[in-house]
Coordinates of C-alpha atoms in Angstrom, one line a residue:
Chain A
M316 CA -25.5 -47.3 30.6
K317 CA -25.3 -50.9 29.2
P318 CA -22.2 -52.3 27.7
H319 CA -23.5 -52.3 24.1
Q320 CA -24.4 -48.6 24.6
L321 CA -20.9 -47.8 25.7
V322 CA -19.5 -49.6 22.7
L323 CA -21.8 -47.5 20.4
L324 CA -20.8 -44.3 22.2
A325 CA -17.1 -45.1 21.9
A326 CA -17.5 -46.0 18.2
S327 CA -19.3 -42.7 17.5
C328 CA -16.6 -40.7 19.3
C329 CA -14.0 -42.4 17.3
S330 CA -15.6 -41.7 14.0
V331 CA -16.0 -38.0 14.9
L332 CA -12.4 -37.9 15.8
L333 CA -11.3 -39.6 12.6
A334 CA -13.5 -37.3 10.5
S335 CA -11.9 -34.3 12.3
V336 CA -8.4 -35.6 11.6
A337 CA -9.3 -36.3 7.9
M338 CA -10.7 -32.7 7.6
A339 CA -7.6 -31.2 9.2
M340 CA -5.3 -33.1 6.8
Q341 CA -7.4 -32.0 3.9
A342 CA -7.4 -28.4 5.0
S343 CA -3.6 -28.2 5.3
P344 CA -1.8 -30.5 3.0
P345 CA 1.9 -30.7 3.6
K346 CA 3.6 -27.7 1.9
E347 CA 6.4 -28.3 -0.5
A348 CA 9.6 -26.4 0.2
S349 CA 11.9 -24.8 -2.3
P350 CA 15.1 -26.6 -3.2
I351 CA 18.4 -25.2 -1.7
Y352 CA 16.5 -22.8 0.7
G353 CA 13.6 -24.9 2.1
V354 CA 11.2 -21.9 1.8
T355 CA 7.5 -22.6 1.7
L356 CA 4.5 -20.4 0.7
P357 CA 3.6 -18.4 3.8
D358 CA 0.1 -18.8 5.3
G359 CA -2.3 -16.0 4.3
Y360 CA 0.1 -14.0 2.2
R361 CA -2.6 -12.9 -0.2
Q362 CA -4.0 -10.8 2.6
W363 CA -0.7 -9.0 3.2
Q364 CA -0.2 -5.3 2.5
L365 CA 0.9 -4.1 -0.9
I366 CA 4.4 -2.8 -1.2
A367 CA 4.2 -2.0 -4.9
P368 CA 2.9 -3.2 -8.2
A369 CA 5.2 -3.6 -11.2
Q370 CA 5.1 -4.5 -14.9
E371 CA 7.5 -6.8 -16.7
G372 CA 7.9 -6.3 -20.4
A373 CA 8.7 -8.9 -23.1
P374 CA 9.4 -11.8 -23.1
L375 CA 7.5 -12.4 -19.8
N376 CA 4.8 -9.7 -20.2
E377 CA 3.5 -9.8 -16.7
L378 CA 1.8 -7.6 -14.1
R379 CA 3.2 -8.1 -10.7
A380 CA 2.5 -7.1 -7.1
V381 CA 4.9 -7.4 -4.1
L382 CA 3.2 -7.9 -0.7
G383 CA 4.9 -7.9 2.7
N384 CA 4.3 -9.3 6.1
R385 CA 4.1 -6.9 9.1
T386 CA 7.8 -7.1 9.8
A387 CA 8.5 -6.1 6.1
I388 CA 6.0 -3.2 6.2
K389 CA 7.5 -1.9 9.5
A390 CA 11.0 -2.1 8.0
Y391 CA 9.9 -0.2 4.9
Q392 CA 8.2 2.5 7.0
S393 CA 11.2 3.0 9.2
G394 CA 13.6 2.9 6.3
A395 CA 15.9 0.7 8.4
Q396 CA 18.1 -1.6 6.6
P397 CA 19.1 -4.4 6.5
F398 CA 15.6 -5.9 6.8
P399 CA 15.2 -7.7 10.2
D400 CA 14.9 -11.5 10.6
G401 CA 11.3 -12.5 10.0
T402 CA 10.8 -10.2 7.0
V403 CA 8.9 -12.0 4.3
L404 CA 8.3 -10.6 0.8
V405 CA 6.0 -12.2 -1.7
K406 CA 5.8 -11.3 -5.4
L407 CA 2.7 -12.4 -7.2
A408 CA 2.8 -12.4 -11.0
W409 CA 0.1 -12.7 -13.7
K410 CA 0.1 -12.6 -17.5
H411 CA -0.4 -9.1 -18.7
E412 CA -3.8 -9.1 -20.5
Q413 CA -5.9 -6.6 -22.4
S414 CA -8.8 -5.3 -20.4
P415 CA -12.1 -6.2 -22.1
E416 CA -13.6 -2.8 -21.1
F417 CA -10.7 -0.4 -22.0
E418 CA -8.4 -0.4 -25.0
S419 CA -5.7 1.4 -23.0
A420 CA -5.8 -0.8 -19.9
S421 CA -4.1 -4.1 -19.1
I422 CA -5.2 -6.3 -16.2
P423 CA -4.0 -9.6 -14.6
G424 CA -4.6 -12.7 -16.6
D425 CA -3.5 -16.2 -15.5
A426 CA -1.3 -16.4 -12.4
T427 CA 2.2 -17.4 -13.4
T428 CA 4.6 -17.5 -10.4
V429 CA 4.6 -16.6 -6.7
Q430 CA 8.1 -15.8 -5.5
V431 CA 9.1 -15.5 -1.8
M432 CA 12.0 -14.0 0.0
V433 CA 12.5 -14.9 3.7
K434 CA 15.1 -13.0 5.9
D435 CA 17.1 -15.1 8.4
A436 CA 20.6 -13.7 8.7
K437 CA 22.1 -16.9 10.3
K438 CA 20.3 -19.6 8.3
Y439 CA 20.9 -17.9 5.0
A440 CA 24.3 -16.3 5.8
S441 CA 25.8 -17.5 2.5
T442 CA 23.1 -15.8 0.4
G443 CA 23.0 -12.3 2.0
G444 CA 20.6 -13.4 4.8
W445 CA 17.8 -14.3 2.4
G446 CA 16.2 -17.6 1.5
Y447 CA 14.3 -17.8 -1.8
G448 CA 11.3 -19.7 -3.1
R449 CA 9.8 -19.7 -6.6
F450 CA 6.4 -21.4 -6.9
V451 CA 4.3 -22.3 -9.9
R452 CA 0.7 -23.3 -9.0
G453 CA 1.8 -23.9 -5.5
K454 CA 4.7 -26.2 -6.4
P455 CA 8.4 -25.1 -6.1
A456 CA 10.4 -24.7 -9.2
D457 CA 13.5 -26.9 -9.7
E458 CA 17.0 -26.4 -8.2
A459 CA 18.4 -24.9 -11.4
Q460 CA 15.9 -22.0 -11.2
H461 CA 16.6 -21.5 -7.6
K462 CA 20.3 -21.2 -8.3
T463 CA 19.6 -18.0 -10.3
C464 CA 17.8 -16.1 -7.4
F465 CA 20.7 -15.0 -5.3
A466 CA 23.1 -14.4 -8.2
C467 CA 20.7 -11.8 -9.7
H468 CA 19.8 -10.1 -6.5
E469 CA 23.4 -9.9 -5.5
A470 CA 24.5 -8.4 -8.9
R471 CA 21.7 -5.8 -9.1
A472 CA 20.4 -5.0 -5.6
K473 CA 23.2 -5.8 -3.0
A474 CA 23.3 -2.1 -1.9
R475 CA 19.6 -2.3 -1.0
D476 CA 19.9 -5.4 1.1
Y477 CA 19.2 -7.5 -2.1
V478 CA 15.7 -6.2 -2.4
F479 CA 14.5 -4.6 -5.6
T480 CA 11.1 -3.3 -4.7
R481 CA 10.6 0.2 -3.2
Y482 CA 7.5 1.1 -1.3
A483 CA 4.9 2.8 -3.5
P484 CA 3.6 5.9 -1.7
Chain B
M923 CA -0.9 29.7 46.5
K924 CA -0.8 33.5 45.8
P925 CA -3.0 35.1 43.1
H926 CA -0.1 35.7 40.7
Q927 CA 0.9 32.0 41.0
L928 CA -2.7 31.0 40.1
V929 CA -2.6 33.2 37.1
L930 CA 0.7 31.7 36.0
L931 CA -0.6 28.2 36.5
A932 CA -3.8 28.9 34.6
A933 CA -1.8 30.5 31.8
S934 CA 0.5 27.4 31.6
C935 CA -2.5 25.0 31.6
C936 CA -4.0 27.0 28.8
S937 CA -0.9 26.9 26.7
V938 CA -0.6 23.1 27.2
L939 CA -4.2 22.8 26.1
L940 CA -3.8 25.1 23.1
A941 CA -0.7 23.2 22.1
S942 CA -2.6 19.9 22.3
V943 CA -5.5 21.3 20.2
A944 CA -2.9 22.6 17.6
M945 CA -1.2 19.2 17.5
A946 CA -4.6 17.3 17.2
M947 CA -5.6 19.7 14.3
Q948 CA -2.2 19.1 12.6
A949 CA -2.5 15.3 13.1
S950 CA -6.0 15.1 11.5
P951 CA -6.8 18.1 9.3
P952 CA -10.4 18.2 8.2
K953 CA -10.8 15.9 5.2
E954 CA -12.0 17.5 1.9
A955 CA -14.9 15.7 0.3
S956 CA -15.5 15.1 -3.4
P957 CA -18.0 17.4 -5.2
I958 CA -21.4 15.9 -6.1
Y959 CA -20.8 12.8 -3.9
G960 CA -19.2 14.0 -0.7
V961 CA -16.8 11.1 -0.6
T962 CA -13.6 11.4 1.4
L963 CA -10.3 9.5 1.5
P964 CA -11.0 6.5 3.9
D965 CA -8.7 6.1 6.9
G966 CA -6.0 3.6 6.6
Y967 CA -6.8 2.6 3.0
R968 CA -3.1 2.0 2.1
Q969 CA -3.2 -1.0 4.5
W970 CA -6.2 -2.6 2.7
Q971 CA -5.9 -5.9 0.8
L972 CA -5.0 -5.9 -2.8
I973 CA -7.7 -6.7 -5.3
A974 CA -5.6 -6.4 -8.4
P975 CA -2.9 -4.3 -10.1
A976 CA -3.4 -2.8 -13.5
Q977 CA -1.5 -0.9 -16.1
E978 CA -2.8 2.1 -18.1
G979 CA -1.1 2.8 -21.4
A980 CA -0.7 6.1 -23.3
P981 CA -1.5 8.9 -22.7
L982 CA -1.7 8.3 -18.9
N983 CA 1.1 5.7 -18.7
E984 CA 0.3 4.6 -15.1
L985 CA 0.7 1.6 -12.9
R986 CA -2.3 1.1 -10.6
A987 CA -3.5 -1.0 -7.7
V988 CA -7.0 -1.4 -6.5
L989 CA -7.4 -2.1 -2.8
G990 CA -10.6 -3.0 -0.9
N991 CA -11.9 -2.8 2.6
R992 CA -13.1 -6.0 4.4
T993 CA -16.6 -5.7 3.0
A994 CA -15.2 -5.4 -0.5
I995 CA -12.9 -8.4 -0.1
K996 CA -15.8 -10.6 1.4
A997 CA -18.0 -9.6 -1.5
Y998 CA -15.3 -10.6 -4.1
Q999 CA -14.7 -13.9 -2.3
S1000 CA -18.3 -14.8 -2.2
G1001 CA -18.9 -13.6 -5.7
A1002 CA -22.2 -12.0 -4.5
Q1003 CA -23.3 -9.0 -6.5
P1004 CA -24.4 -6.2 -6.2
F1005 CA -21.7 -5.2 -3.7
P1006 CA -23.3 -4.6 -0.2
D1007 CA -23.5 -1.1 1.4
G1008 CA -20.2 -0.3 3.1
T1009 CA -18.1 -1.6 0.2
V1010 CA -15.2 0.8 -0.4
L1011 CA -12.7 0.4 -3.3
V1012 CA -9.6 2.6 -3.6
K1013 CA -7.5 2.8 -6.8
L1014 CA -4.0 4.1 -6.3
A1015 CA -2.2 5.3 -9.5
W1016 CA 1.5 6.1 -10.1
K1017 CA 3.5 7.2 -13.1
H1018 CA 4.8 4.2 -15.0
E1019 CA 8.6 4.5 -14.7
Q1020 CA 11.6 2.5 -15.9
S1021 CA 13.2 0.4 -13.2
P1022 CA 16.8 1.5 -12.6
E1023 CA 17.8 -2.1 -12.1
F1024 CA 16.0 -4.0 -14.9
E1025 CA 15.6 -2.9 -18.5
S1026 CA 12.4 -4.9 -18.9
A1027 CA 10.7 -3.8 -15.7
S1028 CA 8.6 -0.8 -14.9
I1029 CA 7.8 0.4 -11.4
P1030 CA 5.7 3.1 -9.7
G1031 CA 7.0 6.6 -10.0
D1032 CA 5.2 9.7 -8.6
A1033 CA 1.7 9.1 -7.3
T1034 CA -0.9 10.7 -9.6
T1035 CA -4.4 10.1 -8.3
V1036 CA -6.3 8.1 -5.7
Q1037 CA -9.8 7.2 -6.7
V1038 CA -12.5 6.0 -4.4
M1039 CA -15.9 4.2 -4.9
V1040 CA -18.3 3.9 -1.9
K1041 CA -21.4 1.8 -2.0
D1042 CA -24.5 3.2 -0.4
A1043 CA -27.6 2.0 -2.4
K1044 CA -29.9 4.6 -0.9
K1045 CA -27.6 7.7 -0.7
Y1046 CA -26.3 7.1 -4.2
A1047 CA -29.5 5.7 -5.8
S1048 CA -29.2 7.9 -8.9
T1049 CA -25.7 6.7 -9.7
G1050 CA -26.1 3.0 -9.4
G1051 CA -25.6 3.0 -5.6
W1052 CA -22.0 4.2 -5.8
G1053 CA -20.4 7.5 -4.7
Y1054 CA -17.2 8.6 -6.3
G1055 CA -14.1 10.5 -5.2
R1056 CA -11.0 11.5 -7.2
F1057 CA -8.1 12.9 -5.3
V1058 CA -4.8 14.5 -6.3
R1059 CA -2.3 14.8 -3.5
G1060 CA -5.2 14.4 -1.0
K1061 CA -7.4 17.1 -2.6
P1062 CA -10.6 16.3 -4.5
A1063 CA -10.6 17.0 -8.2
D1064 CA -13.2 19.5 -9.5
E1065 CA -16.9 18.9 -10.2
A1066 CA -16.4 18.6 -14.0
Q1067 CA -14.1 15.6 -13.4
H1068 CA -16.6 14.0 -11.0
K1069 CA -19.3 14.3 -13.6
T1070 CA -17.4 11.8 -15.8
C1071 CA -17.2 9.0 -13.2
F1072 CA -20.7 7.5 -13.3
A1073 CA -21.1 8.0 -17.0
C1074 CA -18.1 5.9 -17.8
H1075 CA -18.8 3.2 -15.2
E1076 CA -22.4 3.0 -16.4
A1077 CA -21.4 2.7 -20.1
R1078 CA -18.8 0.0 -19.6
A1079 CA -19.3 -1.9 -16.4
K1080 CA -23.1 -1.7 -15.5
A1081 CA -23.5 -5.5 -15.8
R1082 CA -20.8 -6.0 -13.1
D1083 CA -22.4 -3.6 -10.6
Y1084 CA -20.4 -0.7 -12.2
V1085 CA -17.0 -2.2 -11.0
F1086 CA -14.3 -2.8 -13.5
T1087 CA -11.7 -4.6 -11.3
R1088 CA -11.7 -8.3 -11.0
Y1089 CA -10.0 -10.1 -8.1
A1090 CA -6.5 -11.3 -9.1
P1091 CA -6.0 -14.9 -7.9

């Protein structure tokens, strides 16, 4: 191989490498973490198993579904509490919308929030072992909103390891 | 080994075998198929991915969740219709019940029905390529109920390959 061929080869390798790096950066933009807790949206949560749906009346008027990672599902199935470290629960919420096909049915409209609870008994010792994240279109809500998470879970669900959602059979 | 020992050994082997058969039968009782369509409850459907929750008003007052097997999820993601053979959709339904922790929230109460749609364009050619099953506590509903499935899906959702549920983002 002649010198100018080597240069061409090196240049072509470099551009392939740079293109790969650019694609990788595009595929996984840096995730924004919630204030106070540093919780991010977990990878692939939309594929997680359903724990239960729910409906929220006025003024929010939402349909919701809580999904859990494998650790969460195992904990629900065994009934063991508190939930072990590594448990992650994700609540998806959508506007409650009239079905176009059925007068009596309501279906998900626009997505509103995605809310995350992550169990880490040491890291989140001061908030019952749970870290919280509330996201709107992938962006975390502000610190003021995150200050309300633990207060409400503590007031209403402390006896159930701060978790509202029961597994739907 | 003496003859009476052989008889004892054979008897003990038989009882172990019979016990295993009994346990196997208990673990997987024969599944009952729906009338007209011969559809059964698919294995492991409760672990399938969520397509969307829904709410059904009076008189049923139910919370619902539609789950899909991998073929179903792929078809939803690609947007390709009609759904390919092997698509299975399962709708779980529960009574709509007041949350004990939140005045504004409703959660799943008792399970009411599990409804299944199976795509097989040839087998179910006369009903739009879909077979239907409606189950109450694991038992298929009667033939009269199954006669209503296709009529309603045809009247209201034919343009969407007879499927009501849209994927919730």
